[in-house]
Each structure stands twice: as structure tokens, then as C-alpha cells.
PDB file of C-alpha atoms in Angstrom:
ATOM      1  CA  MET A1476     106.390  87.020  67.874  1.00 55.00           C
ATOM      2  CA  ARG A1477     102.834  86.991  69.224  1.00 57.00           C
ATOM      3  CA  LYS A1478     104.039  88.258  72.613  1.00 54.00           C
ATOM      4  CA  PHE A1479     106.182  90.882  70.902  1.00 48.00           C
ATOM      5  CA  GLY A1480     103.197  92.070  68.873  1.00 51.00           C
ATOM      6  CA  SER A1481     100.947  92.292  71.916  1.00 56.00           C
ATOM      7  CA  GLY A1482     103.682  94.252  73.720  1.00 55.00           C
ATOM      8  CA  LEU A1483     103.820  96.768  70.869  1.00 56.00           C
ATOM      9  CA  LEU A1484     100.048  97.165  70.931  1.00 59.00           C
ATOM     10  CA  ARG A1485     100.176  98.102  74.605  1.00 67.00           C
ATOM     11  CA  LEU A1486     102.659 100.884  73.826  1.00 69.00           C
ATOM     12  CA  TRP A1487     100.038 102.951  71.996  1.00 74.00           C
ATOM     13  CA  VAL A1488      99.134 104.488  75.348  1.00 79.00           C
ATOM     14  CA  VAL A1489     102.548 106.199  75.618  1.00 80.00           C
ATOM     15  CA  PRO A1490     102.277 108.523  72.565  1.00 84.00           C
ATOM     16  CA  VAL A1491      98.635 109.275  73.405  1.00 86.00           C
ATOM     17  CA  VAL A1492      99.571 110.352  76.946  1.00 86.00           C
ATOM     18  CA  LEU A1493     102.485 112.436  75.643  1.00 86.00           C
ATOM     19  CA  ILE A1494     100.294 114.213  73.078  1.00 90.00           C
ATOM     20  CA  VAL A1495      97.587 114.980  75.650  1.00 91.00           C
ATOM     21  CA  TRP A1496     100.242 116.126  78.121  1.00 87.00           C
ATOM     22  CA  GLU A1497     101.871 118.393  75.541  1.00 90.00           C
ATOM     23  CA  LEU A1498      98.629 119.986  74.372  1.00 92.00           C
ATOM     24  CA  SER A1499      97.172 120.473  77.848  1.00 92.00           C
ATOM     25  CA  THR A1500     100.324 122.052  79.323  1.00 90.00           C
ATOM     26  CA  ARG A1501     100.719 124.410  76.371  1.00 89.00           C
ATOM     27  CA  ALA A1502      97.069 125.407  76.680  1.00 89.00           C
ATOM     28  CA  MET A1503      97.386 126.085  80.442  1.00 86.00           C
ATOM     29  CA  GLU A1504     100.679 127.996  80.111  1.00 82.00           C
ATOM     30  CA  LYS A1505     101.493 127.345  83.764  1.00 85.00           C
ATOM     31  CA  PRO A1506     105.204 127.587  84.681  1.00 84.00           C
ATOM     32  CA  PHE A1507     104.852 124.725  87.181  1.00 89.00           C
ATOM     33  CA  PHE A1508     103.692 122.333  84.431  1.00 91.00           C
ATOM     34  CA  PRO A1509     106.150 122.566  81.517  1.00 91.00           C
ATOM     35  CA  PRO A1510     105.354 120.616  78.332  1.00 92.00           C
ATOM     36  CA  PRO A1511     107.135 117.279  77.873  1.00 92.00           C
ATOM     37  CA  THR A1512     109.103 118.565  74.857  1.00 92.00           C
ATOM     38  CA  LYS A1513     110.851 121.122  77.103  1.00 93.00           C
ATOM     39  CA  ILE A1514     111.411 118.505  79.806  1.00 92.00           C
ATOM     40  CA  LEU A1515     112.943 116.055  77.343  1.00 92.00           C
ATOM     41  CA  ALA A1516     115.140 118.789  75.868  1.00 93.00           C
ATOM     42  CA  THR A1517     116.464 119.628  79.338  1.00 93.00           C
ATOM     43  CA  MET A1518     117.018 115.958  80.128  1.00 92.00           C
ATOM     44  CA  GLY A1519     118.938 115.471  76.899  1.00 91.00           C
ATOM     45  CA  GLU A1520     121.140 118.493  77.540  1.00 90.00           C
ATOM     46  CA  LEU A1521     121.895 117.659  81.175  1.00 90.00           C
ATOM     47  CA  TRP A1522     122.171 113.884  81.152  1.00 91.00           C
ATOM     48  CA  PHE A1523     122.074 112.318  77.673  1.00 91.00           C
ATOM     49  CA  SER A1524     124.375 114.408  75.483  1.00 88.00           C
ATOM     50  CA  GLY A1525     127.584 112.570  76.301  1.00 86.00           C
ATOM     51  CA  SER A1526     129.929 110.382  74.302  1.00 86.00           C
ATOM     52  CA  PRO A1527     128.819 107.101  72.711  1.00 85.00           C
ATOM     53  CA  LEU A1528     131.539 105.435  74.790  1.00 86.00           C
ATOM     54  CA  THR A1529     129.564 106.325  77.924  1.00 85.00           C
ATOM     55  CA  LEU A1530     126.206 105.365  76.357  1.00 84.00           C
ATOM     56  CA  PHE A1531     125.566 109.104  75.763  1.00 85.00           C
ATOM     57  CA  LEU A1532     125.530 109.778  79.511  1.00 89.00           C
ATOM     58  CA  THR A1533     127.071 113.096  80.540  1.00 89.00           C
ATOM     59  CA  ASP A1534     129.520 113.540  83.402  1.00 90.00           C
ATOM     60  CA  GLU A1535     126.668 114.836  85.567  1.00 90.00           C
ATOM     61  CA  ALA A1536     124.624 111.704  84.893  1.00 90.00           C
ATOM     62  CA  LEU A1537     127.581 109.414  85.563  1.00 91.00           C
ATOM     63  CA  GLY A1538     128.248 111.268  88.804  1.00 89.00           C
ATOM     64  CA  ASN A1539     124.707 110.743  90.083  1.00 90.00           C
ATOM     65  CA  PHE A1540     122.792 107.858  88.502  1.00 92.00           C
ATOM     66  CA  PRO A1541     125.174 104.965  89.352  1.00 93.00           C
ATOM     67  CA  HIS A1542     125.447 106.097  92.973  1.00 92.00           C
ATOM     68  CA  SER A1543     121.664 106.121  93.375  1.00 93.00           C
ATOM     69  CA  VAL A1544     121.185 102.714  91.785  1.00 94.00           C
ATOM     70  CA  GLY A1545     124.058 101.275  93.831  1.00 94.00           C
ATOM     71  CA  ARG A1546     122.590 102.491  97.134  1.00 93.00           C
ATOM     72  CA  LEU A1547     119.136 101.275  96.198  1.00 95.00           C
ATOM     73  CA  LEU A1548     120.342  97.786  95.263  1.00 95.00           C
ATOM     74  CA  ALA A1549     122.684  97.550  98.271  1.00 95.00           C
ATOM     75  CA  GLY A1550     119.896  98.355 100.712  1.00 94.00           C
ATOM     76  CA  TRP A1551     117.445  96.074  98.936  1.00 95.00           C
ATOM     77  CA  VAL A1552     119.836  93.113  98.776  1.00 96.00           C
ATOM     78  CA  LEU A1553     120.755  93.513 102.450  1.00 96.00           C
ATOM     79  CA  SER A1554     117.095  93.676 103.432  1.00 95.00           C
ATOM     80  CA  GLY A1555     116.428  90.566 101.339  1.00 95.00           C
ATOM     81  CA  ILE A1556     119.193  88.556 102.999  1.00 95.00           C
ATOM     82  CA  VAL A1557     118.256  89.650 106.522  1.00 95.00           C
ATOM     83  CA  GLY A1558     114.511  89.453 105.903  1.00 94.00           C
ATOM     84  CA  VAL A1559     114.478  85.989 104.362  1.00 94.00           C
ATOM     85  CA  THR A1560     116.856  84.564 106.995  1.00 94.00           C
ATOM     86  CA  PHE A1561     114.952  85.904 109.981  1.00 93.00           C
ATOM     87  CA  GLY A1562     111.550  85.455 108.364  1.00 93.00           C
ATOM     88  CA  VAL A1563     111.990  81.759 107.650  1.00 93.00           C
ATOM     89  CA  ALA A1564     113.459  81.157 111.118  1.00 92.00           C
ATOM     90  CA  ILE A1565     110.532  82.967 112.755  1.00 92.00           C
ATOM     91  CA  GLY A1566     107.949  81.246 110.562  1.00 90.00           C
ATOM     92  CA  ARG A1567     109.188  77.751 111.431  1.00 89.00           C
ATOM     93  CA  SER A1568     109.003  78.388 115.201  1.00 89.00           C
ATOM     94  CA  PRO A1569     105.418  78.942 116.452  1.00 87.00           C
ATOM     95  CA  LEU A1570     106.637  80.102 119.858  1.00 88.00           C
ATOM     96  CA  LEU A1571     109.137  82.567 118.375  1.00 88.00           C
ATOM     97  CA  TYR A1572     106.518  83.823 115.911  1.00 87.00           C
ATOM     98  CA  ARG A1573     104.087  84.498 118.759  1.00 88.00           C
ATOM     99  CA  PHE A1574     106.623  86.697 120.564  1.00 88.00           C
ATOM    100  CA  VAL A1575     108.145  88.427 117.522  1.00 88.00           C
ATOM    101  CA  ASP A1576     104.966  89.102 115.510  1.00 87.00           C
ATOM    102  CA  PRO A1577     104.086  92.305 117.481  1.00 89.00           C
ATOM    103  CA  ILE A1578     107.572  93.661 116.762  1.00 88.00           C
ATOM    104  CA  ILE A1579     107.182  92.889 113.061  1.00 87.00           C
ATOM    105  CA  GLN A1580     103.790  94.605 112.957  1.00 87.00           C
ATOM    106  CA  PHE A1581     105.231  97.630 114.768  1.00 88.00           C
ATOM    107  CA  GLY A1582     108.145  97.829 112.349  1.00 85.00           C
ATOM    108  CA  ARG A1583     105.803  97.590 109.341  1.00 84.00           C
ATOM    109  CA  ALA A1584     103.623 100.391 110.697  1.00 86.00           C
ATOM    110  CA  LEU A1585     106.509 102.727 111.546  1.00 84.00           C
ATOM    111  CA  PRO A1586     107.120 105.273 108.730  1.00 85.00           C
ATOM    112  CA  PRO A1587     110.818 104.961 107.784  1.00 80.00           C
ATOM    113  CA  PRO A1588     111.193 108.713 107.018  1.00 81.00           C
ATOM    114  CA  ALA A1589     110.335 109.395 110.681  1.00 83.00           C
ATOM    115  CA  LEU A1590     113.581 107.643 111.663  1.00 82.00           C
ATOM    116  CA  LEU A1591     115.713 109.648 109.255  1.00 84.00           C
ATOM    117  CA  PRO A1592     116.760 112.231 111.901  1.00 84.00           C
ATOM    118  CA  MET A1593     117.964 109.397 114.136  1.00 85.00           C
ATOM    119  CA  PHE A1594     119.978 107.815 111.314  1.00 86.00           C
ATOM    120  CA  LEU A1595     121.439 111.238 110.468  1.00 85.00           C
ATOM    121  CA  ALA A1596     122.511 111.688 114.088  1.00 85.00           C
ATOM    122  CA  ILE A1597     124.110 108.224 114.237  1.00 85.00           C
ATOM    123  CA  PHE A1598     125.713 107.907 110.798  1.00 85.00           C
ATOM    124  CA  ASN A1599     125.839 111.528 109.601  1.00 82.00           C
ATOM    125  CA  THR A1600     125.223 112.166 105.903  1.00 79.00           C
ATOM    126  CA  GLY A1601     126.730 109.748 103.422  1.00 82.00           C
ATOM    127  CA  THR A1602     126.313 106.388 101.804  1.00 87.00           C
ATOM    128  CA  LYS A1603     126.173 104.436 105.077  1.00 89.00           C
ATOM    129  CA  MET A1604     123.229 106.479 106.352  1.00 89.00           C
ATOM    130  CA  GLN A1605     121.362 106.080 103.067  1.00 91.00           C
ATOM    131  CA  VAL A1606     121.899 102.319 102.824  1.00 92.00           C
ATOM    132  CA  VAL A1607     120.865 101.838 106.473  1.00 91.00           C
ATOM    133  CA  THR A1608     117.727 103.919 105.898  1.00 91.00           C
ATOM    134  CA  ILE A1609     116.759 101.866 102.856  1.00 93.00           C
ATOM    135  CA  THR A1610     117.543  98.545 104.542  1.00 93.00           C
ATOM    136  CA  PHE A1611     115.627  99.287 107.727  1.00 91.00           C
ATOM    137  CA  GLY A1612     112.670 100.715 105.846  1.00 90.00           C
ATOM    138  CA  VAL A1613     112.149  97.824 103.423  1.00 92.00           C
ATOM    139  CA  VAL A1614     113.151  94.784 105.511  1.00 93.00           C
ATOM    140  CA  TRP A1615     109.779  94.438 107.257  1.00 92.00           C
ATOM    141  CA  PRO A1616     107.680  93.335 104.246  1.00 92.00           C
ATOM    142  CA  VAL A1617     110.343  90.714 103.480  1.00 94.00           C
ATOM    143  CA  ILE A1618     110.356  89.384 107.055  1.00 94.00           C
ATOM    144  CA  PHE A1619     106.561  89.293 107.213  1.00 92.00           C
ATOM    145  CA  ASN A1620     106.078  87.512 103.887  1.00 94.00           C
ATOM    146  CA  ALA A1621     108.956  85.071 104.439  1.00 94.00           C
ATOM    147  CA  ALA A1622     107.599  84.163 107.879  1.00 93.00           C
ATOM    148  CA  ASP A1623     104.083  83.741 106.503  1.00 92.00           C
ATOM    149  CA  GLY A1624     105.323  81.551 103.668  1.00 91.00           C
ATOM    150  CA  ALA A1625     107.424  79.385 105.988  1.00 91.00           C
ATOM    151  CA  ARG A1626     104.492  78.955 108.394  1.00 90.00           C
ATOM    152  CA  HIS A1627     102.140  77.602 105.739  1.00 88.00           C
ATOM    153  CA  VAL A1628     104.279  74.860 104.198  1.00 86.00           C
ATOM    154  CA  ASP A1629     102.107  71.869 103.290  1.00 85.00           C
ATOM    155  CA  PRO A1630     102.349  69.395 106.220  1.00 86.00           C
ATOM    156  CA  LEU A1631     102.218  66.519 103.738  1.00 87.00           C
ATOM    157  CA  HIS A1632     105.424  67.756 102.126  1.00 84.00           C
ATOM    158  CA  LEU A1633     107.155  67.921 105.501  1.00 83.00           C
ATOM    159  CA  GLU A1634     105.908  64.457 106.434  1.00 85.00           C
ATOM    160  CA  THR A1635     107.195  63.081 103.142  1.00 85.00           C
ATOM    161  CA  ALA A1636     110.583  64.647 103.847  1.00 84.00           C
ATOM    162  CA  ARG A1637     110.661  62.937 107.256  1.00 85.00           C
ATOM    163  CA  VAL A1638     109.776  59.592 105.691  1.00 85.00           C
ATOM    164  CA  PHE A1639     112.690  59.950 103.294  1.00 84.00           C
ATOM    165  CA  ARG A1640     114.881  60.974 106.253  1.00 83.00           C
ATOM    166  CA  PHE A1641     115.848  64.373 104.912  1.00 85.00           C
ATOM    167  CA  SER A1642     118.288  66.281 107.086  1.00 85.00           C
ATOM    168  CA  ARG A1643     117.377  69.728 108.411  1.00 85.00           C
ATOM    169  CA  ALA A1644     119.349  71.385 105.622  1.00 88.00           C
ATOM    170  CA  GLN A1645     117.629  69.230 102.999  1.00 88.00           C
ATOM    171  CA  ARG A1646     114.181  70.022 104.420  1.00 87.00           C
ATOM    172  CA  LEU A1647     115.045  73.712 104.411  1.00 87.00           C
ATOM    173  CA  PHE A1648     116.381  73.935 100.848  1.00 89.00           C
ATOM    174  CA  ARG A1649     114.187  71.266  99.202  1.00 88.00           C
ATOM    175  CA  VAL A1650     110.857  71.721 100.959  1.00 88.00           C
ATOM    176  CA  ILE A1651     110.498  74.857 103.089  1.00 89.00           C
ATOM    177  CA  LEU A1652     112.181  77.470 100.893  1.00 89.00           C
ATOM    178  CA  PRO A1653     110.565  76.298  97.616  1.00 89.00           C
ATOM    179  CA  SER A1654     107.147  76.338  99.294  1.00 89.00           C
ATOM    180  CA  ALA A1655     107.746  79.817 100.732  1.00 90.00           C
ATOM    181  CA  LEU A1656     109.246  81.306  97.551  1.00 92.00           C
ATOM    182  CA  PRO A1657     105.986  82.821  96.166  1.00 92.00           C
ATOM    183  CA  LYS A1658     105.467  84.728  99.417  1.00 93.00           C
ATOM    184  CA  ILE A1659     109.149  85.682  99.594  1.00 94.00           C
ATOM    185  CA  PHE A1660     109.053  87.109  96.080  1.00 94.00           C
ATOM    186  CA  ALA A1661     105.916  89.072  96.953  1.00 93.00           C
ATOM    187  CA  GLY A1662     107.750  90.668  99.870  1.00 93.00           C
ATOM    188  CA  LEU A1663     110.848  91.369  97.777  1.00 94.00           C
ATOM    189  CA  ARG A1664     108.801  93.035  95.048  1.00 94.00           C
ATOM    190  CA  LEU A1665     107.036  95.284  97.549  1.00 92.00           C
ATOM    191  CA  SER A1666     110.335  96.154  99.215  1.00 94.00           C
ATOM    192  CA  LEU A1667     111.866  97.075  95.845  1.00 94.00           C
ATOM    193  CA  SER A1668     109.292  99.806  95.242  1.00 91.00           C
ATOM    194  CA  LEU A1669     109.727 101.079  98.803  1.00 92.00           C
ATOM    195  CA  ALA A1670     113.518 101.090  98.363  1.00 94.00           C
ATOM    196  CA  LEU A1671     113.181 103.505  95.436  1.00 94.00           C
ATOM    197  CA  ILE A1672     111.115 105.899  97.557  1.00 92.00           C
ATOM    198  CA  LEU A1673     113.525 105.754 100.487  1.00 92.00           C
ATOM    199  CA  MET A1674     116.506 106.235  98.180  1.00 93.00           C
ATOM    200  CA  VAL A1675     115.062 109.558  97.043  1.00 93.00           C
ATOM    201  CA  ILE A1676     114.250 110.692 100.590  1.00 91.00           C
ATOM    202  CA  ALA A1677     117.684 109.735 101.919  1.00 90.00           C
ATOM    203  CA  GLU A1678     119.435 111.536  99.052  1.00 90.00           C
ATOM    204  CA  PHE A1679     117.738 114.806  99.966  1.00 89.00           C
ATOM    205  CA  PHE A1680     120.516 115.040 102.584  1.00 85.00           C
ATOM    206  CA  SER A1681     123.299 114.048 100.194  1.00 84.00           C
ATOM    207  CA  THR A1682     125.513 115.859  97.722  1.00 85.00           C
ATOM    208  CA  GLU A1683     124.965 113.431  94.831  1.00 88.00           C
ATOM    209  CA  GLY A1684     122.294 111.166  93.399  1.00 91.00           C
ATOM    210  CA  ILE A1685     118.952 111.535  91.664  1.00 93.00           C
ATOM    211  CA  GLY A1686     117.219 112.558  94.885  1.00 92.00           C
ATOM    212  CA  PHE A1687     119.824 115.278  95.449  1.00 91.00           C
ATOM    213  CA  GLN A1688     119.307 116.608  91.921  1.00 92.00           C
ATOM    214  CA  LEU A1689     115.543 116.589  92.417  1.00 93.00           C
ATOM    215  CA  ARG A1690     115.847 118.549  95.661  1.00 92.00           C
ATOM    216  CA  LEU A1691     118.374 120.991  94.185  1.00 92.00           C
ATOM    217  CA  ALA A1692     116.177 121.672  91.156  1.00 92.00           C
ATOM    218  CA  GLN A1693     113.182 122.288  93.434  1.00 90.00           C
ATOM    219  CA  ARG A1694     115.154 124.764  95.561  1.00 91.00           C
ATOM    220  CA  GLU A1695     116.438 126.659  92.525  1.00 90.00           C
ATOM    221  CA  PHE A1696     113.035 126.578  90.738  1.00 90.00           C
ATOM    222  CA  GLU A1697     114.489 124.675  87.769  1.00 91.00           C
ATOM    223  CA  LEU A1698     111.143 123.112  87.003  1.00 92.00           C
ATOM    224  CA  THR A1699     112.082 121.261  83.822  1.00 93.00           C
ATOM    225  CA  THR A1700     115.023 119.640  85.624  1.00 93.00           C
ATOM    226  CA  MET A1701     112.756 118.721  88.530  1.00 94.00           C
ATOM    227  CA  TRP A1702     110.235 117.054  86.205  1.00 94.00           C
ATOM    228  CA  GLY A1703     113.082 115.352  84.356  1.00 94.00           C
ATOM    229  CA  ALA A1704     114.379 113.842  87.598  1.00 93.00           C
ATOM    230  CA  MET A1705     110.887 112.554  88.376  1.00 94.00           C
ATOM    231  CA  ILE A1706     110.675 110.955  84.938  1.00 93.00           C
ATOM    232  CA  ILE A1707     114.080 109.323  85.471  1.00 94.00           C
ATOM    233  CA  LEU A1708     112.836 107.894  88.772  1.00 94.00           C
ATOM    234  CA  GLY A1709     109.675 106.579  87.128  1.00 92.00           C
ATOM    235  CA  VAL A1710     111.615 104.918  84.315  1.00 92.00           C
ATOM    236  CA  LEU A1711     114.092 103.445  86.812  1.00 94.00           C
ATOM    237  CA  GLY A1712     111.267 102.031  88.925  1.00 93.00           C
ATOM    238  CA  TYR A1713     109.586 100.544  85.849  1.00 91.00           C
ATOM    239  CA  LEU A1714     112.789  98.893  84.601  1.00 92.00           C
ATOM    240  CA  LEU A1715     113.626  97.446  88.015  1.00 93.00           C
ATOM    241  CA  ASN A1716     110.113  96.072  88.349  1.00 92.00           C
ATOM    242  CA  GLN A1717     110.231  94.465  84.907  1.00 90.00           C
ATOM    243  CA  LEU A1718     113.618  92.864  85.612  1.00 92.00           C
ATOM    244  CA  PHE A1719     112.319  91.566  88.923  1.00 93.00           C
ATOM    245  CA  LEU A1720     109.189  90.095  87.292  1.00 90.00           C
ATOM    246  CA  LEU A1721     111.373  88.361  84.703  1.00 90.00           C
ATOM    247  CA  ALA A1722     113.535  86.833  87.437  1.00 90.00           C
ATOM    248  CA  GLU A1723     110.437  85.859  89.423  1.00 90.00           C
ATOM    249  CA  ARG A1724     108.850  84.088  86.449  1.00 88.00           C
ATOM    250  CA  ARG A1725     112.027  82.122  85.843  1.00 87.00           C
ATOM    251  CA  ALA A1726     112.440  81.212  89.502  1.00 85.00           C
ATOM    252  CA  LEU A1727     108.804  80.197  89.963  1.00 82.00           C
ATOM    253  CA  VAL A1728     108.241  78.451  86.641  1.00 77.00           C
ATOM    254  CA  TRP A1729     107.676  75.184  88.523  1.00 64.00           C
ATOM    255  CA  HIS A1730     105.042  76.879  90.688  1.00 59.00           C
ATOM    256  CA  SER A1731     103.139  78.167  87.657  1.00 53.00           C
ATOM    257  CA  SER A1732     103.264  74.734  86.028  1.00 52.00           C
ATOM    258  CA  ALA A1733     101.962  73.108  89.192  1.00 50.00           C
ATOM    259  CA  ARG A1734      99.015  75.517  89.319  1.00 52.00           C
ATOM    260  CA  ARG A1735      98.166  74.906  85.675  1.00 53.00           C
ATOM    261  CA  ASN A1736      98.556  71.112  85.966  1.00 52.00           C
ATOM    262  CA  PRO A1737      97.456  70.069  89.466  1.00 50.00           C
ATOM    263  CA  ALA A1738      97.969  66.425  90.298  1.00 48.00           C
TER     264      ALA A1738
END
């Protein structure tokens, strides 16, 4: 109850921001900055005036929102699998890390949108191009953090595992991965926010999705729809981040306890 009460207290910022936003936009009377009441009315009409059986989502929302979330999660999960696998393998081999580290740094520095024309030429428009764009763009933080976490496993833990004659698989799943998990989760969290950005950019060349609706509204000067799509993206990013933090806290509860109660 105490946590619930503190959470409610933090929500006072939301109505204050909305009131200031409403008053300031009505005072400016600029067509490019519509008041939030008009934006919410447009959002309700376009996307949230459906049947209770569909959670009040309209056909337009059902034809766009699930596709965007599916592509985002598909690219993020693929990047997580590839990034953690290669990252841990690279981190546990000093020689391999020395040769591969420049490639990782180059991949991290390369702006993923710059490769979009190449992906369009190879895969054409469609789901495959969008998932590949997201995966390639967000895999580098996962590889880097997983490799860094695997490199800095406590030598005492590894020596203890050798004393107890752990097999390679046991050392990997009982020592190396648990020690690297905080770094791995840091990379996955960063990649999740990047995946949302790349999803929008990739959908500019699509015929469905939130990014497509954002681009279409911008082209047709439907400013309330454009702002509504941006709000949807912000809410989606916030919800995904909160779900990820919840999963991270549950997965790393042992790590938090160890930090609070060092031996």
C-alpha cells in the first residue's frame, strides 16, 4: 500500500503538464501545436471507439498497432538471442575479443537509418526488411554489454567452479551467465528503446503500422493525428520499459540482495 501511495503521488505531474499544455497551446493558437483535448478527441475517434470485445480498439487500430508491436518485439528478441550468444562467446575469449572489438565499436557507431536504403534494396518493403533493420540496429549494445559482463566474471567464482569440477555447461549457466546478467540486462534495456525508434523509421516505408500512420498524417497535414501517433509511441515506450524493469527486478533479485547484504 505504501508503494501504491507513493506511485499515486508521482502521478500529480501528469495533470499539471496537461493543464499547462492545454492553456499554452490555446493561448498561442498555432495550428502546428493543437491542444491536448483535440488530440485526445481525434485519438478516441480513430483508434479507441471500437467494441468492448476488442478492448475499444477500432479496426484501424487493430490493423496497425499489433503489427508494430510484433515487429518491434521480433527484432528485439532476435537481437537479444544473437547478441547474448556472441557477446558471451567473445567475452570469454581474450584473443577473439581483441580481434572482434573494433568491429563491435564500428557497428555501435554506425547509424542504423543510414543502412535503410541497403536493406530496402535487398529485402524490399515489408515485414522482413523492418525486422532486419531493427535487429541489426539494436544488436550492438547487447553484444557489447554481454561481452563486457562475461569478461569481468569474478576469478574466484571461476576457480571455485573448477575446484568443484563443474563442466563447461555448468560453468556457463551457473557462474558466467549469472555474473554477466546485470550487464546483459543493461544492454537489452538500451536496445529496447532503440528498437522503438527503428520500428518507426522502418515503417515510414510500409503500408501499415504506427510509423506509417505518423508519416501519412504528416504528409496530409493531419496534425492532431500526427500528435496522437506520437503520444501512442510514447505510451508504448513507457509501458515496454516498465514491463522490462519489472522482469529485470525479478531476474536480478539475488543480485540486489547480494549488494544489500555483502558477505
